[in-house]
PDB file of C-alpha atoms in Angstrom:
ATOM      1  CA  MET A 110      -7.441  12.831 -15.022  1.00 44.00           C
ATOM      2  CA  GLY A 111      -5.957   9.429 -14.073  1.00 57.00           C
ATOM      3  CA  LYS A 112      -5.716   8.404 -10.416  1.00 57.00           C
ATOM      4  CA  GLU A 113      -1.915   8.630 -10.520  1.00 54.00           C
ATOM      5  CA  GLN A 114      -2.228  12.295 -11.554  1.00 57.00           C
ATOM      6  CA  LEU A 115      -4.248  13.162  -8.431  1.00 58.00           C
ATOM      7  CA  PHE A 116      -0.956  13.052  -6.535  1.00 59.00           C
ATOM      8  CA  ARG A 117       0.953  15.346  -8.877  1.00 64.00           C
ATOM      9  CA  GLY A 118       2.926  17.871  -6.846  1.00 59.00           C
ATOM     10  CA  ARG A 119       2.282  16.112  -3.536  1.00 57.00           C
ATOM     11  CA  ALA A 120       5.342  13.874  -3.108  1.00 52.00           C
ATOM     12  CA  LYS A 121       7.145  16.281  -0.740  1.00 61.00           C
ATOM     13  CA  ASP A 122       3.964  16.560   1.357  1.00 53.00           C
ATOM     14  CA  TYR A 123       3.819  12.774   1.647  1.00 56.00           C
ATOM     15  CA  VAL A 124       7.459  12.579   2.692  1.00 53.00           C
ATOM     16  CA  ALA A 125       6.932  15.241   5.353  1.00 53.00           C
ATOM     17  CA  GLY A 126       3.480  14.370   6.637  1.00 54.00           C
ATOM     18  CA  ARG A 127       2.610  10.712   6.047  1.00 64.00           C
ATOM     19  CA  PRO A 128       3.198   8.651   9.199  1.00 69.00           C
ATOM     20  CA  GLY A 129       4.983   5.306   9.244  1.00 75.00           C
ATOM     21  CA  TYR A 130       3.270   2.059  10.183  1.00 81.00           C
ATOM     22  CA  ALA A 131       3.211   0.128  13.455  1.00 85.00           C
ATOM     23  CA  GLU A 132       6.133  -2.246  13.888  1.00 90.00           C
ATOM     24  CA  GLY A 133       3.659  -4.843  15.149  1.00 90.00           C
ATOM     25  CA  VAL A 134       2.259  -5.032  11.603  1.00 90.00           C
ATOM     26  CA  LEU A 135       5.689  -6.053  10.331  1.00 92.00           C
ATOM     27  CA  ASP A 136       6.130  -8.508  13.218  1.00 92.00           C
ATOM     28  CA  GLU A 137       2.839 -10.190  12.319  1.00 92.00           C
ATOM     29  CA  MET A 138       3.681 -10.167   8.642  1.00 91.00           C
ATOM     30  CA  GLY A 139       6.986 -11.925   9.351  1.00 91.00           C
ATOM     31  CA  ARG A 140       5.234 -14.474  11.555  1.00 90.00           C
ATOM     32  CA  ARG A 141       2.666 -15.260   8.853  1.00 91.00           C
ATOM     33  CA  LEU A 142       5.379 -15.580   6.222  1.00 89.00           C
ATOM     34  CA  GLY A 143       7.186 -18.071   8.495  1.00 85.00           C
ATOM     35  CA  LEU A 144      10.416 -16.125   8.742  1.00 75.00           C
ATOM     36  CA  ALA A 145      13.193 -17.629  10.806  1.00 60.00           C
ATOM     37  CA  GLU A 146      15.631 -14.797  10.133  1.00 64.00           C
ATOM     38  CA  LYS A 147      15.288 -11.119   9.381  1.00 69.00           C
ATOM     39  CA  GLY A 148      13.825 -10.882   5.859  1.00 59.00           C
ATOM     40  CA  ASP A 149      14.910 -14.443   5.107  1.00 72.00           C
ATOM     41  CA  GLY A 150      15.348 -13.528   1.417  1.00 78.00           C
ATOM     42  CA  LYS A 151      11.623 -12.950   0.882  1.00 92.00           C
ATOM     43  CA  ARG A 152      10.593 -10.906  -2.149  1.00 96.00           C
ATOM     44  CA  ILE A 153       7.822  -8.330  -1.569  1.00 96.00           C
ATOM     45  CA  ALA A 154       5.805  -6.346  -4.132  1.00 98.00           C
ATOM     46  CA  ASP A 155       4.849  -3.104  -2.364  1.00 98.00           C
ATOM     47  CA  VAL A 156       2.005  -1.965  -4.619  1.00 98.00           C
ATOM     48  CA  GLY A 157       1.078   1.716  -4.544  1.00 95.00           C
ATOM     49  CA  SER A 158       4.385   2.312  -2.782  1.00 95.00           C
ATOM     50  CA  GLY A 159       4.325   6.090  -3.208  1.00 92.00           C
ATOM     51  CA  THR A 160       7.386   7.748  -1.712  1.00 92.00           C
ATOM     52  CA  GLY A 161       8.458   4.537   0.012  1.00 95.00           C
ATOM     53  CA  LYS A 162       7.195   4.939   3.599  1.00 93.00           C
ATOM     54  CA  PHE A 163       6.268   1.271   3.998  1.00 95.00           C
ATOM     55  CA  SER A 164       8.974   0.065   1.586  1.00 97.00           C
ATOM     56  CA  GLY A 165      11.559   1.579   3.948  1.00 96.00           C
ATOM     57  CA  GLN A 166      10.164  -0.353   6.883  1.00 95.00           C
ATOM     58  CA  LEU A 167      10.220  -3.544   4.808  1.00 95.00           C
ATOM     59  CA  LEU A 168      13.838  -2.900   3.843  1.00 95.00           C
ATOM     60  CA  MET A 169      14.745  -2.400   7.524  1.00 93.00           C
ATOM     61  CA  ARG A 170      13.373  -5.900   8.111  1.00 92.00           C
ATOM     62  CA  GLY A 171      15.634  -7.359   5.419  1.00 92.00           C
ATOM     63  CA  TYR A 172      13.118  -7.957   2.637  1.00 94.00           C
ATOM     64  CA  GLU A 173      13.844  -7.473  -1.056  1.00 95.00           C
ATOM     65  CA  VAL A 174      11.292  -4.847  -2.077  1.00 97.00           C
ATOM     66  CA  TYR A 175       9.835  -3.977  -5.447  1.00 98.00           C
ATOM     67  CA  GLY A 176       8.132  -0.596  -5.037  1.00 98.00           C
ATOM     68  CA  ILE A 177       5.397  -0.511  -7.683  1.00 98.00           C
ATOM     69  CA  GLU A 178       4.073   3.002  -8.230  1.00 95.00           C
ATOM     70  CA  PRO A 179       2.355   4.694 -11.206  1.00 94.00           C
ATOM     71  CA  ASN A 180       3.098   8.308 -10.181  1.00 91.00           C
ATOM     72  CA  GLU A 181       6.529   9.362 -11.449  1.00 93.00           C
ATOM     73  CA  GLU A 182       7.099  12.070  -8.828  1.00 92.00           C
ATOM     74  CA  MET A 183       6.312   9.688  -5.966  1.00 91.00           C
ATOM     75  CA  ARG A 184       8.546   7.006  -7.497  1.00 95.00           C
ATOM     76  CA  ARG A 185      11.443   9.472  -7.880  1.00 95.00           C
ATOM     77  CA  GLU A 186      11.191  10.373  -4.176  1.00 94.00           C
ATOM     78  CA  ALA A 187      11.493   6.694  -3.253  1.00 96.00           C
ATOM     79  CA  GLU A 188      14.385   6.203  -5.682  1.00 97.00           C
ATOM     80  CA  ALA A 189      16.259   9.137  -4.145  1.00 96.00           C
ATOM     81  CA  ARG A 190      15.552   7.869  -0.636  1.00 95.00           C
ATOM     82  CA  PHE A 191      16.826   4.358  -1.377  1.00 97.00           C
ATOM     83  CA  GLN A 192      19.641   5.270  -3.760  1.00 96.00           C
ATOM     84  CA  GLY A 193      22.335   2.611  -3.450  1.00 94.00           C
ATOM     85  CA  GLU A 194      20.056   0.156  -1.607  1.00 96.00           C
ATOM     86  CA  ARG A 195      20.483  -3.013  -3.669  1.00 96.00           C
ATOM     87  CA  ARG A 196      17.333  -4.641  -2.212  1.00 96.00           C
ATOM     88  CA  PHE A 197      15.040  -1.849  -3.448  1.00 98.00           C
ATOM     89  CA  HIS A 198      13.749  -1.929  -7.007  1.00 98.00           C
ATOM     90  CA  SER A 199      11.605   0.903  -8.345  1.00 98.00           C
ATOM     91  CA  VAL A 200       8.940  -0.224 -10.811  1.00 98.00           C
ATOM     92  CA  GLU A 201       6.616   1.892 -12.924  1.00 97.00           C
ATOM     93  CA  GLY A 202       3.351  -0.005 -12.752  1.00 96.00           C
ATOM     94  CA  ASN A 203      -0.004  -0.027 -11.043  1.00 95.00           C
ATOM     95  CA  ALA A 204      -2.134  -2.340  -8.945  1.00 95.00           C
ATOM     96  CA  GLU A 205      -3.981  -3.756 -11.904  1.00 96.00           C
ATOM     97  CA  ASN A 206      -0.870  -4.258 -14.068  1.00 96.00           C
ATOM     98  CA  THR A 207       2.400  -4.446 -12.144  1.00 97.00           C
ATOM     99  CA  GLY A 208       4.451  -5.669 -15.108  1.00 96.00           C
ATOM    100  CA  MET A 209       6.107  -8.246 -12.842  1.00 97.00           C
ATOM    101  CA  LYS A 210       6.777 -11.942 -13.508  1.00 96.00           C
ATOM    102  CA  SER A 211       4.113 -14.490 -12.632  1.00 98.00           C
ATOM    103  CA  GLY A 212       4.564 -16.461  -9.420  1.00 97.00           C
ATOM    104  CA  TRP A 213       7.579 -14.436  -8.328  1.00 96.00           C
ATOM    105  CA  PHE A 214       6.610 -12.834  -5.017  1.00 97.00           C
ATOM    106  CA  ASP A 215       6.294 -14.156  -1.483  1.00 96.00           C
ATOM    107  CA  ALA A 216       3.974 -11.304  -0.520  1.00 97.00           C
ATOM    108  CA  VAL A 217       2.154  -8.281  -1.860  1.00 97.00           C
ATOM    109  CA  THR A 218       1.769  -5.318   0.449  1.00 97.00           C
ATOM    110  CA  CYS A 219      -0.455  -2.319  -0.031  1.00 95.00           C
ATOM    111  CA  ALA A 220      -0.142   0.382   2.608  1.00 93.00           C
ATOM    112  CA  GLN A 221      -2.788   3.112   2.606  1.00 86.00           C
ATOM    113  CA  ALA A 222      -3.564   2.731  -1.110  1.00 87.00           C
ATOM    114  CA  PHE A 223      -6.124  -0.053  -1.659  1.00 86.00           C
ATOM    115  CA  HIS A 224      -9.047   2.377  -1.859  1.00 82.00           C
ATOM    116  CA  TRP A 225      -7.567   3.755  -5.115  1.00 85.00           C
ATOM    117  CA  PHE A 226      -7.527   0.351  -6.849  1.00 90.00           C
ATOM    118  CA  ASP A 227      -9.966  -1.663  -8.914  1.00 91.00           C
ATOM    119  CA  GLY A 228     -10.283  -4.430  -6.323  1.00 90.00           C
ATOM    120  CA  ASP A 229     -11.159  -7.243  -8.733  1.00 93.00           C
ATOM    121  CA  ALA A 230      -8.331  -6.406 -11.149  1.00 95.00           C
ATOM    122  CA  PHE A 231      -5.880  -6.035  -8.242  1.00 95.00           C
ATOM    123  CA  GLN A 232      -6.954  -9.417  -6.872  1.00 95.00           C
ATOM    124  CA  ARG A 233      -6.290 -11.050 -10.259  1.00 95.00           C
ATOM    125  CA  GLU A 234      -2.882  -9.377 -10.463  1.00 97.00           C
ATOM    126  CA  CYS A 235      -1.985 -10.536  -6.942  1.00 96.00           C
ATOM    127  CA  ARG A 236      -2.941 -14.107  -7.822  1.00 95.00           C
ATOM    128  CA  ARG A 237      -0.769 -13.868 -10.918  1.00 97.00           C
ATOM    129  CA  ILE A 238       2.414 -12.463  -9.327  1.00 98.00           C
ATOM    130  CA  LEU A 239       2.329 -14.383  -6.012  1.00 97.00           C
ATOM    131  CA  ASN A 240       3.932 -17.767  -5.586  1.00 96.00           C
ATOM    132  CA  ARG A 241       1.798 -20.664  -4.314  1.00 94.00           C
ATOM    133  CA  GLU A 242       2.334 -19.768  -0.646  1.00 93.00           C
ATOM    134  CA  GLY A 243       2.198 -16.008  -1.240  1.00 95.00           C
ATOM    135  CA  MET A 244       0.102 -13.655   0.869  1.00 95.00           C
ATOM    136  CA  VAL A 245      -1.452 -10.220   0.487  1.00 96.00           C
ATOM    137  CA  PHE A 246      -1.288  -7.649   3.284  1.00 95.00           C
ATOM    138  CA  LEU A 247      -3.603  -4.616   3.075  1.00 92.00           C
ATOM    139  CA  ILE A 248      -2.430  -2.059   5.626  1.00 88.00           C
ATOM    140  CA  TRP A 249      -3.839   1.219   6.952  1.00 77.00           C
ATOM    141  CA  ASN A 250      -3.208   3.684   9.709  1.00 69.00           C
ATOM    142  CA  MET A 251      -6.731   4.070  11.049  1.00 64.00           C
ATOM    143  CA  ARG A 252      -7.762   7.317  12.725  1.00 59.00           C
ATOM    144  CA  ASP A 253      -9.169   7.277  16.236  1.00 65.00           C
ATOM    145  CA  MET A 254     -12.527   8.942  15.689  1.00 65.00           C
ATOM    146  CA  ASP A 255     -12.964   9.344  19.458  1.00 77.00           C
ATOM    147  CA  ALA A 256     -10.258  12.029  19.312  1.00 73.00           C
ATOM    148  CA  ASP A 257     -11.600  15.586  19.064  1.00 77.00           C
ATOM    149  CA  LEU A 258      -8.999  16.554  16.458  1.00 71.00           C
ATOM    150  CA  ASN A 259     -10.044  13.759  14.079  1.00 61.00           C
ATOM    151  CA  ARG A 260     -13.745  14.538  14.500  1.00 70.00           C
ATOM    152  CA  ASP A 261     -13.065  18.236  13.832  1.00 74.00           C
ATOM    153  CA  LEU A 262     -10.978  17.428  10.748  1.00 73.00           C
ATOM    154  CA  TYR A 263     -13.705  15.111   9.490  1.00 68.00           C
ATOM    155  CA  ARG A 264     -16.332  17.885   9.767  1.00 78.00           C
ATOM    156  CA  LEU A 265     -13.994  20.414   8.143  1.00 78.00           C
ATOM    157  CA  PHE A 266     -13.333  18.095   5.190  1.00 71.00           C
ATOM    158  CA  GLN A 267     -17.058  17.345   4.811  1.00 75.00           C
ATOM    159  CA  ILE A 268     -17.810  21.057   4.549  1.00 79.00           C
ATOM    160  CA  HIS A 269     -14.951  22.125   2.272  1.00 81.00           C
ATOM    161  CA  CYS A 270     -14.096  19.042   0.176  1.00 78.00           C
ATOM    162  CA  PRO A 271     -17.011  17.945  -2.031  1.00 76.00           C
ATOM    163  CA  ASP A 272     -15.346  14.624  -2.960  1.00 73.00           C
ATOM    164  CA  PHE A 273     -14.566  13.678   0.661  1.00 69.00           C
ATOM    165  CA  HIS A 274     -16.081  10.293   1.561  1.00 65.00           C
ATOM    166  CA  GLY A 275     -14.207   9.791   4.809  1.00 64.00           C
ATOM    167  CA  PHE A 276     -10.590   9.150   5.662  1.00 58.00           C
ATOM    168  CA  SER A 277      -9.061   6.490   3.380  1.00 54.00           C
ATOM    169  CA  ALA A 278     -12.073   6.978   1.090  1.00 53.00           C
ATOM    170  CA  GLY A 279     -14.362   5.818   3.862  1.00 54.00           C
ATOM    171  CA  LEU A 280     -12.806   2.355   4.219  1.00 57.00           C
ATOM    172  CA  SER A 281     -13.335   0.537   7.496  1.00 60.00           C
ATOM    173  CA  GLU A 282     -11.914  -2.799   8.601  1.00 62.00           C
ATOM    174  CA  ASP A 283     -15.121  -4.637   7.661  1.00 67.00           C
ATOM    175  CA  ASP A 284     -15.575  -2.713   4.402  1.00 67.00           C
ATOM    176  CA  GLU A 285     -17.269  -4.616   1.578  1.00 72.00           C
ATOM    177  CA  ARG A 286     -14.333  -3.811  -0.752  1.00 69.00           C
ATOM    178  CA  ILE A 287     -11.917  -5.610   1.571  1.00 64.00           C
ATOM    179  CA  VAL A 288     -14.256  -8.547   2.181  1.00 66.00           C
ATOM    180  CA  ARG A 289     -14.796  -8.864  -1.564  1.00 69.00           C
ATOM    181  CA  PHE A 290     -11.046  -8.733  -2.250  1.00 67.00           C
ATOM    182  CA  PHE A 291     -10.250 -11.603   0.100  1.00 72.00           C
ATOM    183  CA  TRP A 292     -13.296 -13.806  -0.408  1.00 70.00           C
ATOM    184  CA  ARG A 293     -14.596 -13.335  -3.952  1.00 65.00           C
ATOM    185  CA  GLN A 294     -13.143 -15.502  -6.692  1.00 62.00           C
ATOM    186  CA  VAL A 295     -12.463 -13.482  -9.853  1.00 52.00           C
TER     187      VAL A 295
END
């Protein structure tokens, strides 16, 4: 089964249960992109966009967003959500092959999805589709493991889910996969 099929039948769950992202992340993103005005006409490839949680926040900031998602059900949820929004473009593609033009994007975002990607192939694709000043933003909602609820959930998943390797596939902010993505030349 392909990775995109792991999410079959889960789009409604994502819409209902997946949290949004901290506005401070978008503030920092805008600062790093050198925005003078809201969105400032910047073009963003939101890779692994799912049902559009982060894409919606990008649209609220005035960006033109290309939601790149391999799972048809997830993509359809985003398309329904942003129907009539001229700055949202739904794209069937994946992290390793977006199908987008070379050098066309000001930024690539990936919210809560990087752990599903082939990091080296995604890095090559980012280099290809970003313009010379383009940036990549890998974004997660990290769980506070000091909270009893999160510790209890972790133990429950360890017991009952044989493929559980930790929340977000065990990624941490200093994870080798992230370090490799940003520092290894491929």
